[in-house]
Short mmCIF file of C-alpha atoms in Angstrom, two decimals:
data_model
loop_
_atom_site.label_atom_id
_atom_site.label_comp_id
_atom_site.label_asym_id
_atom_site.label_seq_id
_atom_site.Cartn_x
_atom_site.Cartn_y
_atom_site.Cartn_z
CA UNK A 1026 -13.75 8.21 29.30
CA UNK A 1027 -12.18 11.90 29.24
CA UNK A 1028 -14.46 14.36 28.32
CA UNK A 1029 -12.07 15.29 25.60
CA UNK A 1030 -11.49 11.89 23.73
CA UNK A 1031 -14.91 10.85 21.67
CA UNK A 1032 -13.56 6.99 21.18
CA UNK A 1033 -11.52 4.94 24.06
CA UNK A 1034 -9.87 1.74 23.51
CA UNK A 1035 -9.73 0.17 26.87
CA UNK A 1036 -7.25 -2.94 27.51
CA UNK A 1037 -7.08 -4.79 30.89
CA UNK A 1038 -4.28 -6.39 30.98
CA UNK A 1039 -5.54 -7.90 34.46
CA UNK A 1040 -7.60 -9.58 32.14
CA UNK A 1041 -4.78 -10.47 30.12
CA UNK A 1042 -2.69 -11.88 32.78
CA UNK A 1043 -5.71 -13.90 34.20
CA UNK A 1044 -6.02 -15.36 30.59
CA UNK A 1045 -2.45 -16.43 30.64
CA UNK A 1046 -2.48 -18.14 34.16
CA UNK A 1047 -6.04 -19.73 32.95
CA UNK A 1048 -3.59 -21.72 30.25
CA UNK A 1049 -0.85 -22.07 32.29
CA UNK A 1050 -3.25 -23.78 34.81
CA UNK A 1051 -4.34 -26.15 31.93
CA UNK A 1052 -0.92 -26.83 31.17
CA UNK A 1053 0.12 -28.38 34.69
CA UNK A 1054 4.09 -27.73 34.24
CA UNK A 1055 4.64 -27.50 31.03
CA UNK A 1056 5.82 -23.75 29.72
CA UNK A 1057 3.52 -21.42 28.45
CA UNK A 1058 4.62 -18.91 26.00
CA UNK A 1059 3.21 -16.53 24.31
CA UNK A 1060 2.55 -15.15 20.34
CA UNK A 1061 2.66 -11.62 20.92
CA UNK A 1062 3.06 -10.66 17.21
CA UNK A 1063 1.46 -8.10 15.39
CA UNK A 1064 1.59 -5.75 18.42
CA UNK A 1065 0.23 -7.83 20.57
CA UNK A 1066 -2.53 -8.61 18.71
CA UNK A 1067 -3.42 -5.38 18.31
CA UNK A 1068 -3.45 -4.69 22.04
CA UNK A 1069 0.40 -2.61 22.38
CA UNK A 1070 3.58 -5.17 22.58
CA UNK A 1071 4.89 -2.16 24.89
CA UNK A 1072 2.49 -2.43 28.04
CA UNK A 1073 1.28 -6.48 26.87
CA UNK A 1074 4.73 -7.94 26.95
CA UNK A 1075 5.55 -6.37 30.21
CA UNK A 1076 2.39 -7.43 31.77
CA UNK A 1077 3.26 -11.03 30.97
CA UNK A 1078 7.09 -11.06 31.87
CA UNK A 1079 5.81 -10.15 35.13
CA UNK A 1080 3.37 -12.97 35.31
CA UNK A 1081 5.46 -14.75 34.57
CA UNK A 1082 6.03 -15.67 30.99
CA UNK A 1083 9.99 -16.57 29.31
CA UNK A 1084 8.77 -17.33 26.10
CA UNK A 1085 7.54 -14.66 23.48
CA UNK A 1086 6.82 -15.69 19.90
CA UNK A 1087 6.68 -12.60 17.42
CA UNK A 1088 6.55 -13.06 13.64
CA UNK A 1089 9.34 -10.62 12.08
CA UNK A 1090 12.44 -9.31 12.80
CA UNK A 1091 11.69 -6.12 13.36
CA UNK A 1092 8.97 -7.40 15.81
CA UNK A 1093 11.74 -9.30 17.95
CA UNK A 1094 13.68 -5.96 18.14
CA UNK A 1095 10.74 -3.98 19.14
CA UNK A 1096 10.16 -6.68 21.95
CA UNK A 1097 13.81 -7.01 23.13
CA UNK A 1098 13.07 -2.99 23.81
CA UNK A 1099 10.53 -4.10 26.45
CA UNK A 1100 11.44 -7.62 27.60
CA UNK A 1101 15.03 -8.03 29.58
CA UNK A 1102 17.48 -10.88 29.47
CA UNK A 1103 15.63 -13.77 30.91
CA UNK A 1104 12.86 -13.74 28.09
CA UNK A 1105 13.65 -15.82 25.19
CA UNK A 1106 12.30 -14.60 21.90
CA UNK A 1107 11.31 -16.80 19.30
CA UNK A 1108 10.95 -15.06 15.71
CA UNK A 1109 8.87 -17.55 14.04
CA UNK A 1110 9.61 -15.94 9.92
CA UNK A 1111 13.03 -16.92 10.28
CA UNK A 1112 15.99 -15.18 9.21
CA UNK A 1113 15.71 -13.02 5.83
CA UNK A 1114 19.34 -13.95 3.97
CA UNK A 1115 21.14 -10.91 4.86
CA UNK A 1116 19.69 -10.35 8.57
CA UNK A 1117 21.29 -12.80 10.64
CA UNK A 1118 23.85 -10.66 12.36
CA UNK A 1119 20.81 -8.69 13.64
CA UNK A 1120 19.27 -11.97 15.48
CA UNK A 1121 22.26 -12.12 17.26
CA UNK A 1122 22.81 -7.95 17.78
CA UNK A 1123 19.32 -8.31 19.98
CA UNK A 1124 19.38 -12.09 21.45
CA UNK A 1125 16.81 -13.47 19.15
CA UNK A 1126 15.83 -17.10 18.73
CA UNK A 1127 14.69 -17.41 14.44
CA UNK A 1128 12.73 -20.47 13.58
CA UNK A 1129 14.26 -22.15 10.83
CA UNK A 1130 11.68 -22.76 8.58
CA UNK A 1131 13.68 -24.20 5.23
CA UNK A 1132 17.28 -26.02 4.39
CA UNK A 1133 18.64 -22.67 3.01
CA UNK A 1134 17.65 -20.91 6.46
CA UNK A 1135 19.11 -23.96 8.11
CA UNK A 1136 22.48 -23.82 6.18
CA UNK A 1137 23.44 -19.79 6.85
CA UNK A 1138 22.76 -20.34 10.17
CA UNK A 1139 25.41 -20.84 13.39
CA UNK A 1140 23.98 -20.67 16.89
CA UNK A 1141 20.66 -21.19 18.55
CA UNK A 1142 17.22 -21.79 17.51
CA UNK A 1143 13.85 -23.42 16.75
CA UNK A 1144 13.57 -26.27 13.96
CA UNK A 1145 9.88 -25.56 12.53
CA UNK A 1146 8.58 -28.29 11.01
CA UNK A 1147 5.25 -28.52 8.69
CA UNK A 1148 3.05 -31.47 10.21
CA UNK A 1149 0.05 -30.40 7.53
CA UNK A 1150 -0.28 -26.50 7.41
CA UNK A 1151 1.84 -26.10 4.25
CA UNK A 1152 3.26 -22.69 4.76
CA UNK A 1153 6.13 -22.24 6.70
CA UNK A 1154 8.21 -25.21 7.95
CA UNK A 1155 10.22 -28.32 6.72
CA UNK A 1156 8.14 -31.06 4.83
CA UNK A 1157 8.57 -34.56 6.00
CA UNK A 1158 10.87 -34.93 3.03
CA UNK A 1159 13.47 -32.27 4.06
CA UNK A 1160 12.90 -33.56 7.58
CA UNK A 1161 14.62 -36.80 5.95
CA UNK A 1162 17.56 -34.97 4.08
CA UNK A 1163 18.66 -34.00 8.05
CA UNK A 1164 18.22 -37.20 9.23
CA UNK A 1165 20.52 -38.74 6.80
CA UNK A 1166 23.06 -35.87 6.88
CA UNK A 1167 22.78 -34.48 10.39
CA UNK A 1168 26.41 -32.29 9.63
CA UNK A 1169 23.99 -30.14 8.42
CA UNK A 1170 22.88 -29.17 12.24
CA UNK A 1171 26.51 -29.04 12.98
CA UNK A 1172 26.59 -25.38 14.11
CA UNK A 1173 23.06 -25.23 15.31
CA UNK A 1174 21.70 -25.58 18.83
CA UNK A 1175 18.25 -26.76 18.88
CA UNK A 1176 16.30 -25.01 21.41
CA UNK A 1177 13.27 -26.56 20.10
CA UNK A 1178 11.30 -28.22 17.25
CA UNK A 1179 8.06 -27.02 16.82
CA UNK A 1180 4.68 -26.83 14.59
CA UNK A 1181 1.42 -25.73 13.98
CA UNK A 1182 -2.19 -27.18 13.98
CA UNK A 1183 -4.39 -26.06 11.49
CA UNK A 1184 -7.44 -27.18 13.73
CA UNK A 1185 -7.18 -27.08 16.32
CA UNK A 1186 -10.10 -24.76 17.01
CA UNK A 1187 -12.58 -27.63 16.02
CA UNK A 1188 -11.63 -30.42 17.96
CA UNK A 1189 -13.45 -33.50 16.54
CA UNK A 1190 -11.22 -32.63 12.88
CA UNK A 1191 -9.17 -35.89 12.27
CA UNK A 1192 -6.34 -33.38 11.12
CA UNK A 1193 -5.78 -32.30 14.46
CA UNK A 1194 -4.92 -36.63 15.60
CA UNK A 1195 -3.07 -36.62 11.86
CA UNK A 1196 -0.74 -33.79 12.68
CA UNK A 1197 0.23 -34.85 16.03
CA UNK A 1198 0.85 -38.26 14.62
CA UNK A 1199 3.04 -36.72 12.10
CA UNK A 1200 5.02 -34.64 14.11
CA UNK A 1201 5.98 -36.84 16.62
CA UNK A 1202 7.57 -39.37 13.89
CA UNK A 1203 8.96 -36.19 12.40
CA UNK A 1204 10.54 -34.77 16.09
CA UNK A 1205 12.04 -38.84 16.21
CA UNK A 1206 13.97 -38.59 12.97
CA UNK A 1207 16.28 -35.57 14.01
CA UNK A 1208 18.26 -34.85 17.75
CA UNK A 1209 16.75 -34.62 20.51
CA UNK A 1210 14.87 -31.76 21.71
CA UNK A 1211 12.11 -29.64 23.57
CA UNK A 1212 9.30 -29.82 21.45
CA UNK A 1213 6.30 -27.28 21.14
CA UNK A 1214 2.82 -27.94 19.26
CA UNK A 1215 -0.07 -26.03 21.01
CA UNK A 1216 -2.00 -22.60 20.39
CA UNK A 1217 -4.54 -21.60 22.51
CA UNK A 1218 -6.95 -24.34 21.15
CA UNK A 1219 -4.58 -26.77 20.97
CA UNK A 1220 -3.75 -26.44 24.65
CA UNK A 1221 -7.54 -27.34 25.43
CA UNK A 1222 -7.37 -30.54 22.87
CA UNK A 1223 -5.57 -32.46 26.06
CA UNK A 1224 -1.92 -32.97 27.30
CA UNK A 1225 -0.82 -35.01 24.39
CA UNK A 1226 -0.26 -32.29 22.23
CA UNK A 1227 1.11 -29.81 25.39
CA UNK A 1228 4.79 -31.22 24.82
CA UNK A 1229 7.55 -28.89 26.44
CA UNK A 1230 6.10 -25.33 25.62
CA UNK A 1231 2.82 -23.87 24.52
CA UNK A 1232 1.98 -21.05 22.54
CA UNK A 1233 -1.34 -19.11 23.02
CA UNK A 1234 -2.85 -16.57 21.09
CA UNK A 1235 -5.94 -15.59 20.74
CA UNK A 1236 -7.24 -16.84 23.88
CA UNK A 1237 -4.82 -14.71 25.86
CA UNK A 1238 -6.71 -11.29 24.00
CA UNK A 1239 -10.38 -12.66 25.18
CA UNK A 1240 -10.84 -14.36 21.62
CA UNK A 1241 -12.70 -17.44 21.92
CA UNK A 1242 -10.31 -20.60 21.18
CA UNK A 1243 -13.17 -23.07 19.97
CA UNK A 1244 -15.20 -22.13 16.63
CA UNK A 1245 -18.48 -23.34 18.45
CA UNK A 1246 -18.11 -23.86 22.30
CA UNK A 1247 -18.47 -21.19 25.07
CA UNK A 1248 -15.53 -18.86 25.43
CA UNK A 1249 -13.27 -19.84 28.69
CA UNK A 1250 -11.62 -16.33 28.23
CA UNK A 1251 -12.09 -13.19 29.75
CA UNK A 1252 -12.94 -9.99 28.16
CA UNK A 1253 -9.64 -8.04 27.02
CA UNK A 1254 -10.52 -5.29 24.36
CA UNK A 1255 -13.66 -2.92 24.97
CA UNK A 1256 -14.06 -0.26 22.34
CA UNK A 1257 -16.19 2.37 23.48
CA UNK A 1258 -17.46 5.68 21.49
CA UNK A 1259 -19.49 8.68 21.98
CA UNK A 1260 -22.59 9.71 20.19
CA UNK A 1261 -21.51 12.69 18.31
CA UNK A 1262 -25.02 13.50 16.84
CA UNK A 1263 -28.78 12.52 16.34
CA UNK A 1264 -31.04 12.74 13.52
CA UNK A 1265 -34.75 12.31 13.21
CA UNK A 1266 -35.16 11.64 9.86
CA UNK A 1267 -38.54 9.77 7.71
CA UNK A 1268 -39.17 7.92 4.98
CA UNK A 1269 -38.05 8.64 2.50
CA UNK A 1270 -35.00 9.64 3.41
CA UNK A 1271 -31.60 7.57 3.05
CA UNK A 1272 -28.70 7.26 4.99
CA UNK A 1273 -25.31 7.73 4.31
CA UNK A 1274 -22.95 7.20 1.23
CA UNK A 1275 -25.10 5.67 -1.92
CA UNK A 1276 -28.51 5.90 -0.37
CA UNK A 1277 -28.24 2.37 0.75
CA UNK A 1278 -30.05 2.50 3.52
CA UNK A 1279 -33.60 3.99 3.00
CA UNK A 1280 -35.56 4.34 6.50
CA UNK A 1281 -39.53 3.26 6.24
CA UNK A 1282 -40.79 5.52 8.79
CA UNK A 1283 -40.09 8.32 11.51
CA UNK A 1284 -36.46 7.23 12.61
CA UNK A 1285 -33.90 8.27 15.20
CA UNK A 1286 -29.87 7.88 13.86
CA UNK A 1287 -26.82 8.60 15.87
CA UNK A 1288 -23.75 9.08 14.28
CA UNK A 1289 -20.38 7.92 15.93
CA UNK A 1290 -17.17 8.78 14.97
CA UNK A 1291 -15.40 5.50 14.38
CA UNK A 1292 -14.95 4.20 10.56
CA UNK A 1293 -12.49 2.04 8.55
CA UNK A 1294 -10.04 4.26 9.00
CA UNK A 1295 -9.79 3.02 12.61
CA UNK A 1296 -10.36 -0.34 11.90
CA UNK A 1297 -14.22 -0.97 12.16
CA UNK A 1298 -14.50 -3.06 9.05
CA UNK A 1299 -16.75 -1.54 5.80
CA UNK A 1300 -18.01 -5.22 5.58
CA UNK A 1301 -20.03 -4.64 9.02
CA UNK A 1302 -22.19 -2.06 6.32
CA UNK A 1303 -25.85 -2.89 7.37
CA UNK A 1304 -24.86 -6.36 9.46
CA UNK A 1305 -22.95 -4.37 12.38
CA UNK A 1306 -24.56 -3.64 16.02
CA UNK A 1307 -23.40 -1.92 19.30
CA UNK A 1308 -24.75 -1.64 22.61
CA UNK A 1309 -26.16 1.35 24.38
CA UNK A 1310 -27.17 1.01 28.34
CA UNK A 1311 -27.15 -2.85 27.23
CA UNK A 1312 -29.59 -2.31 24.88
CA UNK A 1313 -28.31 -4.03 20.73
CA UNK A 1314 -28.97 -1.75 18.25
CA UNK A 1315 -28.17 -1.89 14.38
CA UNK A 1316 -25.62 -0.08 12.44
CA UNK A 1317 -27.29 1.07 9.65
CA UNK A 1318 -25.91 2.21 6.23
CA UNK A 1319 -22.55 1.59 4.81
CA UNK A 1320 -19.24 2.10 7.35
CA UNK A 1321 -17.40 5.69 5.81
CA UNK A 1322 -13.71 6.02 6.52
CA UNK A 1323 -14.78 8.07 9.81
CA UNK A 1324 -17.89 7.58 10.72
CA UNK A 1325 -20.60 4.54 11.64
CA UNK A 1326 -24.55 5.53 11.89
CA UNK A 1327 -26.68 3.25 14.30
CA UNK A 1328 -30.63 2.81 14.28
CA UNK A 1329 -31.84 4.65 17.77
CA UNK A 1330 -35.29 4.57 17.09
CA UNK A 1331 -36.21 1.70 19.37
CA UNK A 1332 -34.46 3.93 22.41
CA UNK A 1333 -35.62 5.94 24.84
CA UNK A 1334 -34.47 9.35 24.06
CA UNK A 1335 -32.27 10.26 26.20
CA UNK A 1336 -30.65 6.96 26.51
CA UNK A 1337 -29.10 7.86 22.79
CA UNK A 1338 -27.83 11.77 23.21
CA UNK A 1339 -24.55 13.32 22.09
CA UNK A 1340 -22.17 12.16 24.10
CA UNK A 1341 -23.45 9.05 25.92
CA UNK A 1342 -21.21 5.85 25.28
CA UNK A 1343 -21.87 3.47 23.10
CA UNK A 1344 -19.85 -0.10 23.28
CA UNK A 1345 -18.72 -1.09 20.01
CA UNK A 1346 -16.13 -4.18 20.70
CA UNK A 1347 -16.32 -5.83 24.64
CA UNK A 1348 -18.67 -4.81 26.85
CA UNK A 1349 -22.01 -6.34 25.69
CA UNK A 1350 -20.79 -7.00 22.03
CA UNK A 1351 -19.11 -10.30 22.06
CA UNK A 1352 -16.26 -9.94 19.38
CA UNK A 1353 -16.65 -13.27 18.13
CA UNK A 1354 -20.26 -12.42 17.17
CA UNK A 1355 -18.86 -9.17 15.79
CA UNK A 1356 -16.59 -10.88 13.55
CA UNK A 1357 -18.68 -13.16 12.20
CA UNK A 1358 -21.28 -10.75 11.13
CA UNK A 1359 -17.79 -9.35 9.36
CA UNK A 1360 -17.24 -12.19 7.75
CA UNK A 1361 -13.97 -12.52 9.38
CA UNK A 1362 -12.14 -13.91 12.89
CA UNK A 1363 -11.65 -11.99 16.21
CA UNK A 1364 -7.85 -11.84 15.07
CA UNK A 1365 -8.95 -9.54 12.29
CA UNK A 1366 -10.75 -7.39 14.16
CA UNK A 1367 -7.77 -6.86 17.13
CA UNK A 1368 -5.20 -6.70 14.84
CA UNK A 1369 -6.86 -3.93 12.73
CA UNK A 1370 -7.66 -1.92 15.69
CA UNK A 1371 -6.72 1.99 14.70
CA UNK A 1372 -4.19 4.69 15.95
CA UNK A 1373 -6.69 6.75 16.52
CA UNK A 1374 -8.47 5.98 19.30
CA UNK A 1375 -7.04 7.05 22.69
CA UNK A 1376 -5.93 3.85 24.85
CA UNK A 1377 -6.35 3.29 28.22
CA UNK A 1378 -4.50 0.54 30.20
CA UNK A 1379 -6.30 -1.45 32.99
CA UNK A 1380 -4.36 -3.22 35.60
CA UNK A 1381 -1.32 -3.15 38.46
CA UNK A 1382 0.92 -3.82 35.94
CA UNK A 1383 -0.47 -0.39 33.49
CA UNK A 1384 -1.06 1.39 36.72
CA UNK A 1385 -4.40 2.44 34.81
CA UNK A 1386 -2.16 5.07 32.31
CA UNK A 1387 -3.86 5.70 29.26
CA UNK A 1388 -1.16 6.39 26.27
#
């Protein structure tokens, strides 16, 4: 970290690219993709999309419009990009203006459209997609795909993280009697969990997530994934305070005795989430120790007290996301997912890039 920057967001996209082979390994010839929406997850579309062209990924999967452009920027001809909101009434000229794929998610997206792209159906997630019953309307009137060319049909699990759910069987059930009713085509079914449920449900192209960003794909097994996203800061002060003295905004956090507390400066603002208020930890030298006192917009305050002294001194690093805080465990002492946490990660921080294909160049 640069003597100059208090809080580094590191991302090693070596990492990254060993994450995607990991699925492609699993996948044993079919395509893997990958959902690089919302910025990659939080991580930069700009250096992540890059780093996975070049190991070798076709297929990106972003959620707006304006995310396809952004990719385009980055990606060249040979990557095929999937926007998976489908074309706002008004924008379709613009899929075409930057070689984007929509999904077609209804029969009114369906009917304004001419040219290529993916048929989403819903197999059980009710949000986007055709239900079974407008999945029927194209079967008996296929003029309706007239102008289209299907480059695939796709869906979504909704459970695939917890792989003894009977949706998970239902939906795959349901969307291969869905895929029979309408032409012929690739078909495409599994995130990053769903990959891991087995080959039935690998079709023609995957689509991890998560798993590709070091999130753990499985809601209670041992993460396959390797670390991503470390999130480091520096100790910007130290107080020795006792009892009774509070810390931090409303007094909420009254120490009992003689009581070291460094202050960091990372806060909502950035993206550390005010719900982590007295249920947060970080890791100094290895060592967990507990936030204390609500989150502020800029800064966090950690209990030192069980430290050596000068293991907790302005200055020294403190690992707040990666390193030895797992962000799984992070997020559910949020209350939320790991895709919260990446995809709230702040502007503020200065990111460094690890990796042949970053050439190690922080932005």
């Amino acid at each position: 970290m640069d003597a100059h920057h208090a809080t580094t967001l590191t991302i090693d996209l070596e990492a990254l690219t060993a994450n995607y082979r990991f699925f492609v390994d699993h996948l044993a010839g079919c395509a893997c993709g990958a959902a690089v929406k919302a910025d990659a997850y939080g991580c930069g579309l700009e250096r992540v999309a890059p780093a996975l062209a070049a190991a070798g990924c076709r297929h990106f999967f972003v959620a707006t419009l304006d995310e396809g452009i952004s990719a385009r920027q980055v990606l060249d001809a040979r990557a095929e990009i999937f926007v998976l909101n489908g074309p706002v009434a008004g924008s379709e000229a613009e899929f075409g203006n930057h070689a984007l794929l929509p999904a077609l998610n209804d029969l009114g997206q369906i009917e304004r459209w001419q040219g290529p792209a993916v048929l989403h159906l819903d197999s059980g997630m009710s949000r986007l997609g055709l239900p079974p019953q407008e999945v029927a309307i194209l079967a008996a009137e296929p003029e309706r795909l007239g102008g289209i060319e299907i480059r695939y049909v796709m869906s979504h699990l909704s459970c695939a993280d917890e792989p003894e759910r009977p949706e998970n069987a239902a939906q795959l059930a349901l969307f291969q009697t869905l895929c029979a009713q309408l032409p012929t085509a690739p078909a495409s079914l599994a995130n990053s969990a769903g990959i891991l449920l087995g080959p039935q449900y690998h079709f023609d192209l995957a689509r991890p997530g998560i798993g590709l960003y070091g999130g753990n794909p499985f809601a209670a097994r041992a993460n396959p994934m390797r670390q991503v996203v470390r999130l480091q800061a520096k100790i910007a002060q130290v107080r020795e305070i006792d009892s009774p003295q509070t810390v931090g905004y409303g007094a909420a956090h009254r120490v009992t005795g003689p009581s070291r507390i460094a202050t960091l400066p990372v806060g909502y603002a950035d993206g550390y989430p005010r719900s982590l208020s007295h249920k947060g930890f970080a890791s100094i030298g290895g060592v967990r120790v507990a936030l204390v006192g609500r989150i502020s917009m800029d800064l966090i305050t950690l209990d030192v007290s069980a430290l050596p002294p000068q293991a907790a001194q302005p200055g020294n690093l403190v690992d707040l996301l990666g390193g030895d805080v797992d962000i799984d465990e992070l997020a559910a002492a949020a209350g939320t997912i790991s895709y919260e946490l990446l995809t709230s990660l702040g502007q503020r921080y200065r990111r460094r890039y690890l990796g042949r294909t970053a050439d190690a160049v922080p932005s």
